[in-house]
């Protein structure tokens, strides 16, 4: 589904910044994979490379079988750190933006496809509202709906819940776990929250401080029903935190 | 969240806000008129040098037909010039935004165009185009296209970089990005430029008429001055101010209608 091989990125400029060094990772179809790492280690940069928005200094990226950056861009559903809703568009029109741009269907059809999914996204009755009238959690859900409606094979989620309070975040995590498969085959999530990574994913990659590289890959064991026991989760958390070189209390 | 609070604002609250905006300048104006009136009455100054406001109003009402007819001509020229300006300003801003070479080539010329002394050029325009509509439209356009162009161009340039990246990931063409993102987000900027433009527009038209016209407030002011009707000169000046103010509020009203997300 996605393979990143020995990718490096240095931003050239007055003062060159080496953001990524020799990053390799793999995501198979059906996988939900997380990346955790300290702030500024190059996680968003990695996503921009995968999505074909920036070009790597070296290395190779293939997503959905595409290596060409322009075509790779269209196989990724990229949800940014910010919701980037357009304040002049209603909830419905914001959600339908991607479909409208893609031109796979007319504007009316795009809106009706978005409308169908509003209840599942907890946005029923809000289609006419403007983003400024929504809570932070609802805005994130609209942004997610805009991304998921495109049904791009690979989902890239860059800290989608970072700005939310703990309660709303938990609610959206539950809900993401049950919805992400609606249109996509695999998902890659960037987060600062180790527990969020463990709760949502099958595998966790740990990145080093800048220049970022992968320092550990930790599998999350899943019992029947897809949940992880408290003990197993604690073990995984310890392993991830150790890789991040954070002292744990236990 | 502030938007939802504003949406709940009752009609009476809105009337209150409107009063708070209109009342202070109205009171200042009334005060000034009273001082003016008192000064004229006490000093015994003759009406050709400085007519009292009451006399200006009286004469204006008596000459309302001819004032109205001339005002209509000037208003028509103003609106024609503004229409050209809006089309030209938007086109130039789009060109400046789309091509870096256009920006380099056009900006110095645009700035240069604003240094043309219109006192010199207006009589020439009359010489070239005659006493009809064309020279007035040209002068109004020269007066007003610049703020529109600059405001809209900076609005387009102010588009959020991450939003542009979003459009790229969605696979948007340049035209789609312009239509769906850049143009709507630059709309408030366009209106800012337009508000500046309309305050100058009527003055431009009056000025062009001054250099040669058959009808219009500009030529009317000139004729009244020459026949020592200072009261009617003042009446025409107030009418110009009033009409410009009207245009300004018209633009604000249209903006309210189109830019409802602010
Ligand atoms: N366009 C750019 N030009 C130069 N340097 C950049 C550019 N984009 C990012 N960087 C630098 O690359 C490094 C990695 O940035 P990036 O945004 O990928 O970090 P991040 O891991 O997403 O951080 P956070 O967790 O805070 O979101 C930072 O030091 C940043 O300053
Ligand atoms: Mg980031």
Coordinates of C-alpha atoms and ligand atoms in Angstrom, one line a residue:
Chain A
X1 CA 0.0 0.0 0.0
X2 CA 2.7 2.4 1.0
X3 CA 6.4 2.0 1.0
X4 CA 9.0 4.6 2.0
X5 CA 12.6 3.6 1.4
X6 CA 15.6 5.5 2.7
X7 CA 13.9 8.9 2.4
X8 CA 15.8 12.0 3.4
X9 CA 14.8 15.6 3.3
X10 CA 16.9 18.7 3.7
X11 CA 15.3 22.1 3.2
X12 CA 17.7 24.2 1.3
X13 CA 17.8 27.9 2.0
X14 CA 19.9 30.5 3.8
X15 CA 20.3 28.1 6.7
X16 CA 19.7 24.5 5.5
X17 CA 17.5 22.3 7.7
X18 CA 18.0 18.6 7.7
X19 CA 14.4 17.4 8.6
X20 CA 14.5 13.7 7.8
X21 CA 17.4 11.2 7.6
X22 CA 17.0 7.7 6.1
X23 CA 13.3 7.0 6.9
X24 CA 11.9 3.7 5.8
X25 CA 8.4 2.4 6.6
X26 CA 5.7 0.2 5.2
X27 CA 1.9 0.1 5.4
X28 CA -0.1 -2.8 4.1
X29 CA -3.6 -2.7 2.9
X30 CA -6.0 -3.0 5.9
X31 CA -3.3 -1.5 8.3
X32 CA -3.8 1.4 10.7
X33 CA -0.3 2.6 11.5
X34 CA 0.8 5.4 13.8
X35 CA 3.9 7.6 13.9
X36 CA 4.9 9.2 17.2
X37 CA 7.8 11.5 17.7
X38 CA 8.9 14.7 19.4
X39 CA 7.7 18.0 18.1
X40 CA 9.6 19.3 15.1
X41 CA 11.1 15.9 14.2
X42 CA 9.7 16.0 10.7
X43 CA 6.4 14.2 10.9
X44 CA 4.4 16.7 8.9
X45 CA 7.4 16.9 6.4
X46 CA 7.2 13.1 6.0
X47 CA 3.4 13.4 5.2
X48 CA 4.1 16.2 2.7
X49 CA 6.6 13.9 1.0
X50 CA 4.3 10.9 0.9
X51 CA 1.4 13.1 -0.4
X52 CA 3.7 14.4 -3.2
X53 CA 3.5 18.0 -2.0
X54 CA 7.3 18.2 -1.5
X55 CA 10.0 16.2 -3.1
X56 CA 12.5 14.1 -1.1
X57 CA 16.2 14.9 -1.3
X58 CA 16.8 11.2 -1.7
X59 CA 15.0 7.9 -1.3
X60 CA 11.9 6.4 -2.9
X61 CA 8.2 6.5 -2.1
X62 CA 5.4 4.4 -3.6
X63 CA 1.8 4.8 -2.5
X64 CA -0.9 2.7 -4.0
X65 CA 1.6 1.5 -6.6
X66 CA 2.3 5.1 -7.7
X67 CA 5.8 6.5 -7.5
X68 CA 5.1 9.6 -9.6
X69 CA 4.4 12.5 -7.2
X70 CA 1.4 14.0 -9.1
X71 CA -0.4 10.6 -9.2
X72 CA 0.6 9.7 -5.7
X73 CA -1.0 12.9 -4.5
X74 CA -4.4 11.7 -5.8
X75 CA -4.1 8.3 -4.0
X76 CA -3.7 10.0 -0.6
X77 CA -6.5 11.5 1.5
X78 CA -4.6 14.0 3.5
X79 CA -6.1 15.5 6.7
X80 CA -4.0 18.4 8.0
X81 CA -3.2 19.5 11.5
X82 CA -5.5 22.5 11.0
X83 CA -9.1 21.8 9.8
X84 CA -8.7 24.4 6.9
X85 CA -12.5 24.7 6.5
X86 CA -13.4 27.6 4.2
X87 CA -15.4 30.1 6.4
X88 CA -17.6 31.2 3.4
X89 CA -18.8 27.6 2.8
X90 CA -21.5 25.8 4.8
X91 CA -20.7 22.5 6.5
X92 CA -22.2 20.6 3.6
X93 CA -20.2 22.6 1.0
X94 CA -17.0 22.2 2.9
X95 CA -17.5 18.5 3.2
X96 CA -18.3 18.3 -0.5
X97 CA -15.3 20.4 -1.6
X98 CA -13.1 17.5 -2.5
X99 CA -15.7 15.8 -4.6
X100 CA -16.5 19.0 -6.3
X101 CA -12.9 19.6 -7.2
X102 CA -12.4 16.0 -8.3
X103 CA -15.2 16.5 -10.8
X104 CA -16.2 12.9 -10.5
X105 CA -19.8 14.1 -10.1
X106 CA -21.7 17.4 -10.4
X107 CA -22.0 19.8 -7.5
X108 CA -25.5 18.6 -6.7
X109 CA -24.3 15.0 -6.6
X110 CA -21.3 15.9 -4.5
X111 CA -23.6 17.6 -1.9
X112 CA -26.0 14.7 -1.8
X113 CA -23.2 12.2 -1.2
X114 CA -21.9 14.4 1.6
X115 CA -25.4 14.8 3.0
X116 CA -25.9 11.0 3.2
X117 CA -22.9 10.7 5.5
X118 CA -23.7 13.7 7.8
X119 CA -25.6 11.5 10.4
X120 CA -22.7 9.1 10.7
X121 CA -20.4 12.0 11.4
X122 CA -22.7 13.5 14.0
X123 CA -23.4 16.5 11.8
X124 CA -27.1 16.0 11.1
X125 CA -29.0 19.2 11.1
X126 CA -25.8 21.3 10.8
X127 CA -25.4 21.2 7.0
X128 CA -26.3 24.9 6.6
X129 CA -24.1 26.1 9.4
X130 CA -20.9 28.0 8.8
X131 CA -17.6 26.7 10.3
X132 CA -17.5 29.6 12.8
X133 CA -20.7 28.3 14.3
X134 CA -19.3 24.9 15.1
X135 CA -17.3 23.5 18.1
X136 CA -13.7 22.4 17.6
X137 CA -14.7 18.7 17.5
X138 CA -17.4 19.3 14.9
X139 CA -15.0 21.2 12.7
X140 CA -12.5 18.3 12.8
X141 CA -15.3 15.9 11.9
X142 CA -16.2 18.1 8.9
X143 CA -12.5 18.1 7.8
X144 CA -12.4 14.3 8.2
X145 CA -15.6 13.9 6.2
X146 CA -14.1 16.0 3.5
X147 CA -11.1 13.7 3.4
X148 CA -13.0 10.4 3.7
X149 CA -15.6 11.3 1.0
X150 CA -12.8 11.3 -1.6
X151 CA -12.3 7.5 -0.9
X152 CA -8.6 7.8 -1.6
X153 CA -6.8 4.5 -0.9
X154 CA -4.4 5.9 1.7
X155 CA -5.5 8.1 4.6
X156 CA -2.9 10.5 6.0
X157 CA -4.0 12.0 9.4
X158 CA -1.7 14.6 10.8
X159 CA -2.6 15.1 14.5
X160 CA -6.3 15.4 13.8
X161 CA -7.3 15.5 17.4
X162 CA -4.4 17.5 18.9
X163 CA -6.5 20.6 19.6
X164 CA -9.4 18.9 21.3
X165 CA -10.2 18.3 24.9
X166 CA -9.7 14.8 26.3
X167 CA -13.4 13.9 26.2
X168 CA -14.1 15.0 22.7
X169 CA -10.9 13.4 21.6
X170 CA -11.9 10.0 23.0
X171 CA -15.2 10.2 21.3
X172 CA -13.7 11.0 18.0
X173 CA -11.1 8.3 18.3
X174 CA -13.8 5.7 18.9
X175 CA -15.7 7.1 16.0
X176 CA -12.6 7.2 13.7
X177 CA -11.9 3.6 14.5
X178 CA -15.3 2.6 13.3
X179 CA -15.5 4.9 10.2
X180 CA -12.1 5.1 8.5
X181 CA -12.7 2.0 6.5
X182 CA -15.7 3.5 4.7
X183 CA -13.5 4.6 1.9
X184 CA -9.9 3.8 2.5
X185 CA -7.7 0.8 2.5
X186 CA -5.0 1.9 4.9
X187 CA -4.4 4.8 7.3
X188 CA -1.3 6.5 8.7
X189 CA -1.7 8.7 11.8
X190 CA 0.7 11.2 13.3
X191 CA 0.2 11.9 17.0
X192 CA 1.9 13.1 20.1
X193 CA -0.3 11.0 22.2
X194 CA 1.2 7.5 22.7
X195 CA -2.1 6.1 24.1
X196 CA -4.0 7.4 21.1
X197 CA -1.5 5.6 18.9
X198 CA -1.9 2.4 20.8
X199 CA -5.7 2.7 21.0
X200 CA -6.1 3.2 17.2
X201 CA -3.4 1.3 15.5
X202 CA -1.9 -2.1 14.7
X203 CA 1.6 -0.8 14.6
X204 CA 3.5 2.2 16.0
X205 CA 6.6 3.8 14.5
X206 CA 8.7 5.9 16.8
X207 CA 10.8 8.8 15.4
X208 CA 13.9 10.4 16.8
X209 CA 14.3 14.1 17.3
X210 CA 15.4 16.1 14.2
X211 CA 16.8 15.0 11.9
X212 CA 14.0 12.5 12.2
X213 CA 14.5 8.8 11.5
X214 CA 12.6 5.7 12.6
X215 CA 14.1 4.4 15.8
X216 CA 11.6 1.7 16.7
X217 CA 8.6 -0.2 15.3
X218 CA 6.2 -1.6 17.9
X219 CA 3.4 -4.0 17.1
X220 CA 0.1 -3.6 19.1
X221 CA -1.4 -7.0 19.8
X222 CA -5.1 -7.2 19.2
X223 CA -7.4 -9.6 21.0
X224 CA -10.7 -10.8 19.6
X225 CA -13.0 -7.9 18.9
X226 CA -10.0 -5.7 18.1
X227 CA -9.3 -4.5 21.6
X228 CA -6.1 -4.6 23.5
X229 CA -5.9 -5.8 27.1
X230 CA -4.8 -3.3 29.7
X231 CA -1.7 -5.2 30.5
X232 CA -0.6 -5.6 26.9
X233 CA -1.4 -1.9 26.3
X234 CA 0.8 -0.9 29.2
X235 CA 3.7 -3.1 27.8
X236 CA 3.4 -1.5 24.4
X237 CA 3.3 2.0 26.0
X238 CA 6.4 1.3 28.0
X239 CA 8.2 0.1 24.8
X240 CA 7.2 3.2 22.9
X241 CA 8.1 5.6 25.7
X242 CA 11.5 3.8 26.1
X243 CA 12.1 4.3 22.4
X244 CA 11.2 8.0 22.8
X245 CA 13.7 8.0 25.7
X246 CA 11.2 9.3 28.2
X247 CA 11.6 8.1 31.7
X248 CA 8.5 6.1 32.9
X249 CA 7.3 6.1 36.4
X250 CA 7.1 2.3 36.6
Chain B
X1 CA -18.5 31.2 18.7
X2 CA -18.6 35.0 18.4
X3 CA -20.5 34.5 15.2
X4 CA -23.3 32.6 16.9
X5 CA -23.6 35.3 19.5
X6 CA -23.8 37.9 16.8
X7 CA -26.4 35.9 15.0
X8 CA -28.6 35.9 18.1
X9 CA -28.4 39.7 18.4
X10 CA -31.9 41.0 18.4
X11 CA -33.2 43.6 15.9
X12 CA -33.3 46.2 18.7
X13 CA -29.6 45.6 19.4
X14 CA -28.8 46.2 15.8
X15 CA -30.8 49.4 15.7
X16 CA -28.9 50.5 18.8
X17 CA -25.6 49.8 17.1
X18 CA -26.7 51.7 14.0
X19 CA -27.7 54.7 16.2
X20 CA -24.4 54.6 18.0
X21 CA -22.7 54.8 14.6
X22 CA -24.8 57.5 13.0
X23 CA -25.6 59.7 16.0
X24 CA -22.2 61.2 16.9
X25 CA -21.3 62.4 13.3
X26 CA -24.8 63.7 12.9
X27 CA -24.6 65.7 16.1
X28 CA -21.2 67.1 15.2
X29 CA -22.6 68.1 11.8
X30 CA -25.6 69.9 13.4
X31 CA -23.2 71.6 15.8
X32 CA -21.0 72.9 12.9
X33 CA -24.1 74.1 11.0
X34 CA -25.3 76.0 14.0
X35 CA -21.9 77.7 14.5
X36 CA -21.8 78.6 10.8
X37 CA -25.4 80.0 10.9
X38 CA -24.6 82.0 14.1
X39 CA -21.4 83.4 12.6
X40 CA -23.1 84.5 9.4
X41 CA -25.9 86.2 11.4
X42 CA -23.6 88.0 13.8
X43 CA -20.9 89.1 11.5
X44 CA -23.3 90.3 8.8
X45 CA -21.0 88.9 6.1
X46 CA -22.6 89.2 2.6
X47 CA -24.3 86.1 1.1
X48 CA -22.0 86.0 -2.0
X49 CA -18.9 85.5 0.2
X50 CA -20.5 83.1 2.7
X51 CA -24.2 82.2 2.6
X52 CA -25.8 80.8 5.8
X53 CA -26.7 77.1 5.7
X54 CA -30.4 77.9 6.0
X55 CA -30.1 80.0 2.9
X56 CA -28.2 77.2 1.1
X57 CA -30.9 74.8 1.9
X58 CA -33.6 77.2 0.8
X59 CA -31.9 77.8 -2.6
X60 CA -31.2 74.1 -3.0
X61 CA -34.9 73.3 -2.5
X62 CA -35.9 76.1 -5.0
X63 CA -33.4 74.8 -7.6
X64 CA -34.0 71.1 -6.9
X65 CA -35.1 70.3 -10.4
X66 CA -32.0 71.6 -12.1
X67 CA -29.7 70.3 -9.3
X68 CA -31.4 66.9 -9.6
X69 CA -30.9 66.8 -13.4
X70 CA -27.3 67.7 -13.1
X71 CA -26.7 65.2 -10.3
X72 CA -28.2 62.4 -12.3
X73 CA -25.7 63.1 -15.1
X74 CA -22.7 63.1 -12.7
X75 CA -24.0 60.0 -11.0
X76 CA -24.3 58.2 -14.3
X77 CA -20.7 59.2 -15.3
X78 CA -19.5 58.1 -11.9
X79 CA -21.2 54.7 -12.1
X80 CA -19.9 54.2 -15.7
X81 CA -16.4 55.0 -14.6
X82 CA -16.6 52.8 -11.5
X83 CA -17.9 49.9 -13.7
X84 CA -14.9 50.1 -16.0
X85 CA -12.6 50.4 -12.9
X86 CA -14.1 47.3 -11.3
X87 CA -13.6 45.2 -14.4
X88 CA -10.2 46.7 -15.1
X89 CA -9.1 46.4 -11.5
X90 CA -10.1 42.8 -11.1
X91 CA -8.5 41.9 -14.4
X92 CA -5.2 43.6 -13.5
X93 CA -5.2 42.0 -10.0
X94 CA -5.8 38.6 -11.5
X95 CA -2.9 39.1 -14.0
X96 CA -0.6 40.4 -11.3
X97 CA -1.4 37.4 -9.1
X98 CA -1.1 34.8 -11.9
X99 CA 2.2 35.8 -13.5
X100 CA 5.3 37.1 -11.6
X101 CA 6.4 38.8 -14.9
X102 CA 3.1 40.7 -15.0
X103 CA 3.6 41.8 -11.4
X104 CA 7.1 43.2 -12.2
X105 CA 5.9 44.8 -15.5
X106 CA 2.6 46.2 -14.2
X107 CA 3.2 47.5 -10.7
X108 CA 5.6 50.3 -11.7
X109 CA 3.2 51.4 -14.4
X110 CA 0.2 51.3 -12.1
X111 CA 2.0 53.4 -9.5
X112 CA 3.2 55.7 -12.3
X113 CA -0.4 56.1 -13.5
X114 CA -1.3 57.6 -10.1
X115 CA 1.2 60.3 -10.4
X116 CA -0.3 61.7 -13.6
X117 CA -1.6 65.2 -12.7
X118 CA -5.2 65.0 -13.7
X119 CA -5.4 68.8 -13.8
X120 CA -3.2 68.6 -16.9
X121 CA -4.7 65.5 -18.4
X122 CA -8.4 66.3 -18.1
X123 CA -8.4 69.2 -20.6
X124 CA -6.4 67.0 -23.0
X125 CA -9.0 64.3 -22.7
X126 CA -11.7 66.7 -23.5
X127 CA -9.7 67.8 -26.5
X128 CA -9.4 64.1 -27.7
X129 CA -12.8 62.8 -26.8
X130 CA -15.1 65.8 -26.8
X131 CA -17.7 66.9 -24.3
X132 CA -19.5 63.6 -24.0
X133 CA -19.2 60.7 -21.6
X134 CA -15.8 59.3 -22.6
X135 CA -13.4 61.8 -20.9
X136 CA -15.4 61.6 -17.7
X137 CA -15.3 57.8 -17.6
X138 CA -11.5 57.9 -18.3
X139 CA -10.9 60.4 -15.4
X140 CA -13.1 58.4 -13.0
X141 CA -11.4 55.2 -14.0
X142 CA -7.9 56.8 -13.5
X143 CA -9.0 57.9 -10.1
X144 CA -10.5 54.6 -8.9
X145 CA -8.9 51.6 -10.6
X146 CA -5.8 51.7 -8.5
X147 CA -7.2 51.1 -5.0
X148 CA -9.3 48.3 -6.5
X149 CA -6.4 46.6 -8.2
X150 CA -4.0 46.9 -5.2
X151 CA -6.6 45.7 -2.7
X152 CA -7.8 42.7 -4.7
X153 CA -4.2 41.7 -5.6
X154 CA -3.1 41.8 -2.0
X155 CA -6.2 39.8 -1.1
X156 CA -5.3 37.1 -3.6
X157 CA -1.7 37.1 -2.4
X158 CA -2.9 36.8 1.3
X159 CA -4.4 33.3 0.7
X160 CA -3.4 30.9 3.4
X161 CA -0.5 28.7 2.3
X162 CA -1.9 25.6 3.9
X163 CA -5.2 26.1 2.3
X164 CA -3.4 26.3 -1.0
X165 CA -1.7 23.0 -0.2
X166 CA -5.1 21.5 0.7
X167 CA -6.3 22.4 -2.8
X168 CA -3.3 20.8 -4.3
X169 CA -3.9 17.6 -2.4
X170 CA -7.5 17.6 -3.6
X171 CA -6.1 17.8 -7.2
X172 CA -7.5 21.3 -7.9
X173 CA -6.5 23.1 -11.1
X174 CA -5.3 26.6 -11.0
X175 CA -8.7 27.9 -12.1
X176 CA -10.5 25.8 -9.5
X177 CA -8.1 27.1 -6.8
X178 CA -8.9 30.6 -7.9
X179 CA -12.6 30.1 -8.1
X180 CA -13.1 28.1 -4.9
X181 CA -10.4 29.5 -2.6
X182 CA -8.5 32.6 -3.7
X183 CA -11.3 34.7 -5.1
X184 CA -13.8 34.2 -2.3
X185 CA -11.2 34.8 0.4
X186 CA -10.0 38.0 -1.4
X187 CA -13.5 39.3 -1.7
X188 CA -13.4 41.4 1.6
X189 CA -10.2 43.0 0.4
X190 CA -11.9 43.8 -2.9
X191 CA -14.6 45.6 -1.0
X192 CA -12.1 47.5 1.0
X193 CA -10.6 48.8 -2.2
X194 CA -14.0 49.5 -3.6
X195 CA -15.0 51.6 -0.6
X196 CA -11.9 53.8 -1.1
X197 CA -12.7 53.9 -4.9
X198 CA -16.3 55.2 -4.5
X199 CA -15.2 58.0 -2.2
X200 CA -13.0 59.4 -4.9
X201 CA -15.2 58.5 -7.9
X202 CA -17.6 61.3 -7.8
X203 CA -14.9 63.9 -7.2
X204 CA -13.3 62.5 -10.4
X205 CA -16.4 62.9 -12.4
X206 CA -17.0 66.5 -11.1
X207 CA -13.4 67.3 -11.9
X208 CA -13.7 66.0 -15.5
X209 CA -16.9 68.0 -16.0
X210 CA -15.1 71.1 -14.8
X211 CA -12.8 70.8 -17.8
X212 CA -15.6 70.7 -20.3
X213 CA -19.2 69.4 -20.2
X214 CA -22.7 70.3 -21.2
X215 CA -24.4 69.1 -18.0
X216 CA -23.4 67.7 -14.6
X217 CA -22.7 69.0 -11.1
X218 CA -19.1 70.0 -12.1
X219 CA -20.1 72.4 -14.8
X220 CA -23.0 73.6 -12.7
X221 CA -20.7 74.6 -9.9
X222 CA -18.6 76.5 -12.3
X223 CA -21.5 78.3 -13.8
X224 CA -23.0 79.2 -10.4
X225 CA -19.6 80.5 -9.2
X226 CA -19.3 82.7 -12.3
X227 CA -22.8 84.2 -11.6
X228 CA -22.0 84.7 -7.9
X229 CA -24.5 82.1 -6.7
X230 CA -22.3 80.9 -3.8
X231 CA -25.4 79.5 -2.1
X232 CA -25.9 77.1 -5.1
X233 CA -22.2 76.2 -5.2
X234 CA -22.5 75.1 -1.6
X235 CA -25.7 73.3 -2.4
X236 CA -24.0 71.3 -5.2
X237 CA -21.0 70.5 -3.0
X238 CA -23.2 69.1 -0.3
X239 CA -25.1 67.1 -2.8
X240 CA -21.9 65.6 -4.1
X241 CA -20.9 64.7 -0.6
X242 CA -24.3 63.2 0.1
X243 CA -24.2 61.1 -3.1
X244 CA -20.7 59.9 -2.4
X245 CA -21.8 58.9 1.1
X246 CA -24.7 57.1 -0.5
X247 CA -22.4 55.2 -2.8
X248 CA -20.2 54.3 0.2
X249 CA -23.1 52.8 2.1
X250 CA -24.3 51.0 -1.0
X251 CA -20.9 49.3 -1.3
X252 CA -21.1 48.4 2.4
X253 CA -24.6 47.0 2.0
X254 CA -23.5 44.8 -1.0
X255 CA -20.5 43.6 1.0
X256 CA -22.8 42.6 3.9
X257 CA -24.8 40.6 1.4
X258 CA -21.9 38.9 -0.3
X259 CA -19.4 38.5 2.6
X260 CA -21.7 37.0 5.2
X261 CA -19.2 34.9 6.9
X262 CA -17.4 37.8 8.6
Ligands
LIG1 N1 9.4 24.6 4.1 C1 10.3 24.5 5.1 N2 11.5 25.1 5.0 C2 12.5 25.0 5.9 N3 12.4 24.3 7.0 C3 11.2 23.6 7.2 C4 10.1 23.7 6.3 N4 9.1 22.9 6.7 C5 9.5 22.4 7.9 N5 10.8 22.8 8.2 C6 11.6 22.4 9.4 O1 11.7 21.0 9.4 C7 11.5 20.5 10.7 C8 10.4 19.5 10.8 O2 9.2 20.2 10.7 P1 7.8 19.4 10.7 O3 6.7 20.4 10.6 O4 7.8 18.3 9.7 O5 7.8 18.8 12.2 P2 6.7 18.0 13.0 O6 7.3 16.7 13.4 O7 5.4 17.9 12.1 O8 6.4 18.9 14.2 P3 5.1 19.1 15.1 O9 4.9 17.9 15.9 O10 5.3 20.3 15.9 O11 3.9 19.3 14.1 C9 11.3 21.7 11.6 O12 12.6 22.0 12.2 C10 10.9 22.8 10.6 O13 11.4 24.0 11.1
LIG2 MG1 3.5 18.6 12.3

